[in-house]
Amino acid sequence: MDSTKTAIKSLVLDQRKSLEADIEVGLRRYGITPTALRQLDTLKHLDDRGITARIRMEEAIHHEMERATDSKKALAEAVHWFVREVAFTHLNRLVD
């Protein structure tokens, strides 16, 4: 039984890492990376709905940046937090 539990845990962790990588790719479409938040006016491919989504993501990231202890790493840490939260939410909904 213990080996089954270990195998399931390993599978879930691998899938979470894969999901997080996919989320990071998706965020780049919205101009969000751990090193920069592109200006909205440079994201010509986004429609009104995409711009609204980007604004909401940026607000969440900025809110998390306020909690950072190292201002030089604040954006990277906040984007990492956002990616983890989105992945956790998706996985949680999948299991429910």
Coordinates of C-alpha atoms in Angstrom, one line a residue, residues 15-83:
Q15 CA 1.5 16.6 -13.2
R16 CA 1.6 19.8 -11.0
K17 CA 5.0 20.7 -12.4
S18 CA 3.7 20.2 -15.9
L19 CA 0.6 22.2 -15.2
E20 CA 2.7 25.0 -13.7
A21 CA 4.9 25.1 -16.8
D22 CA 1.8 25.4 -19.0
I23 CA 0.4 28.2 -16.9
E24 CA 3.7 30.1 -17.2
V25 CA 3.4 29.8 -21.0
G26 CA -0.1 31.1 -20.8
L27 CA 0.9 34.0 -18.7
R28 CA 3.5 35.1 -21.3
R29 CA 0.6 35.5 -23.7
Y30 CA -0.7 38.1 -21.2
G31 CA 2.7 39.8 -21.0
I32 CA 3.5 38.4 -17.5
T33 CA 6.9 36.9 -16.7
P34 CA 8.9 36.6 -13.5
T35 CA 11.1 39.5 -14.7
A36 CA 8.5 41.9 -16.3
L37 CA 4.9 43.0 -16.7
R38 CA 4.5 44.3 -20.2
Q39 CA 2.5 47.4 -20.7
L40 CA -1.1 46.8 -21.8
D41 CA -0.7 48.9 -24.9
T42 CA 1.9 46.5 -26.2
L43 CA -0.4 43.5 -26.0
K44 CA -2.3 44.2 -29.3
H45 CA -3.4 40.6 -29.6
L46 CA -5.7 40.8 -26.5
D47 CA -9.3 41.7 -26.9
D48 CA -11.4 43.4 -24.2
R49 CA -11.9 40.1 -22.4
G50 CA -8.2 39.4 -22.5
I51 CA -7.4 42.9 -21.2
T52 CA -9.8 42.5 -18.4
A53 CA -8.3 39.1 -17.4
R54 CA -4.8 40.6 -17.6
I55 CA -5.8 43.5 -15.3
R56 CA -7.2 41.0 -12.7
M57 CA -4.1 38.9 -12.9
E58 CA -1.8 42.0 -12.5
E59 CA -3.9 43.2 -9.5
A60 CA -3.4 39.8 -7.8
I61 CA 0.3 39.8 -8.5
H62 CA 0.7 43.4 -7.3
H63 CA -1.1 42.5 -4.1
E64 CA 1.2 39.6 -3.5
M65 CA 4.2 41.8 -4.3
E66 CA 3.3 44.0 -1.3
R67 CA 4.0 41.1 1.0
A68 CA 7.5 40.4 -0.4
T69 CA 10.4 41.0 1.9
D70 CA 12.9 41.5 -0.9
S71 CA 11.8 44.2 -3.3
K72 CA 14.3 43.0 -6.0
K73 CA 12.7 39.5 -6.0
A74 CA 9.1 40.7 -5.4
L75 CA 7.8 40.3 -9.0
A76 CA 9.4 36.9 -9.5
E77 CA 8.1 35.6 -6.1
A78 CA 4.6 37.0 -6.8
V79 CA 4.4 35.4 -10.3
H80 CA 5.6 32.1 -8.8
W81 CA 2.9 32.4 -6.1
F82 CA 0.3 33.2 -8.8
V83 CA 1.3 30.2 -10.9

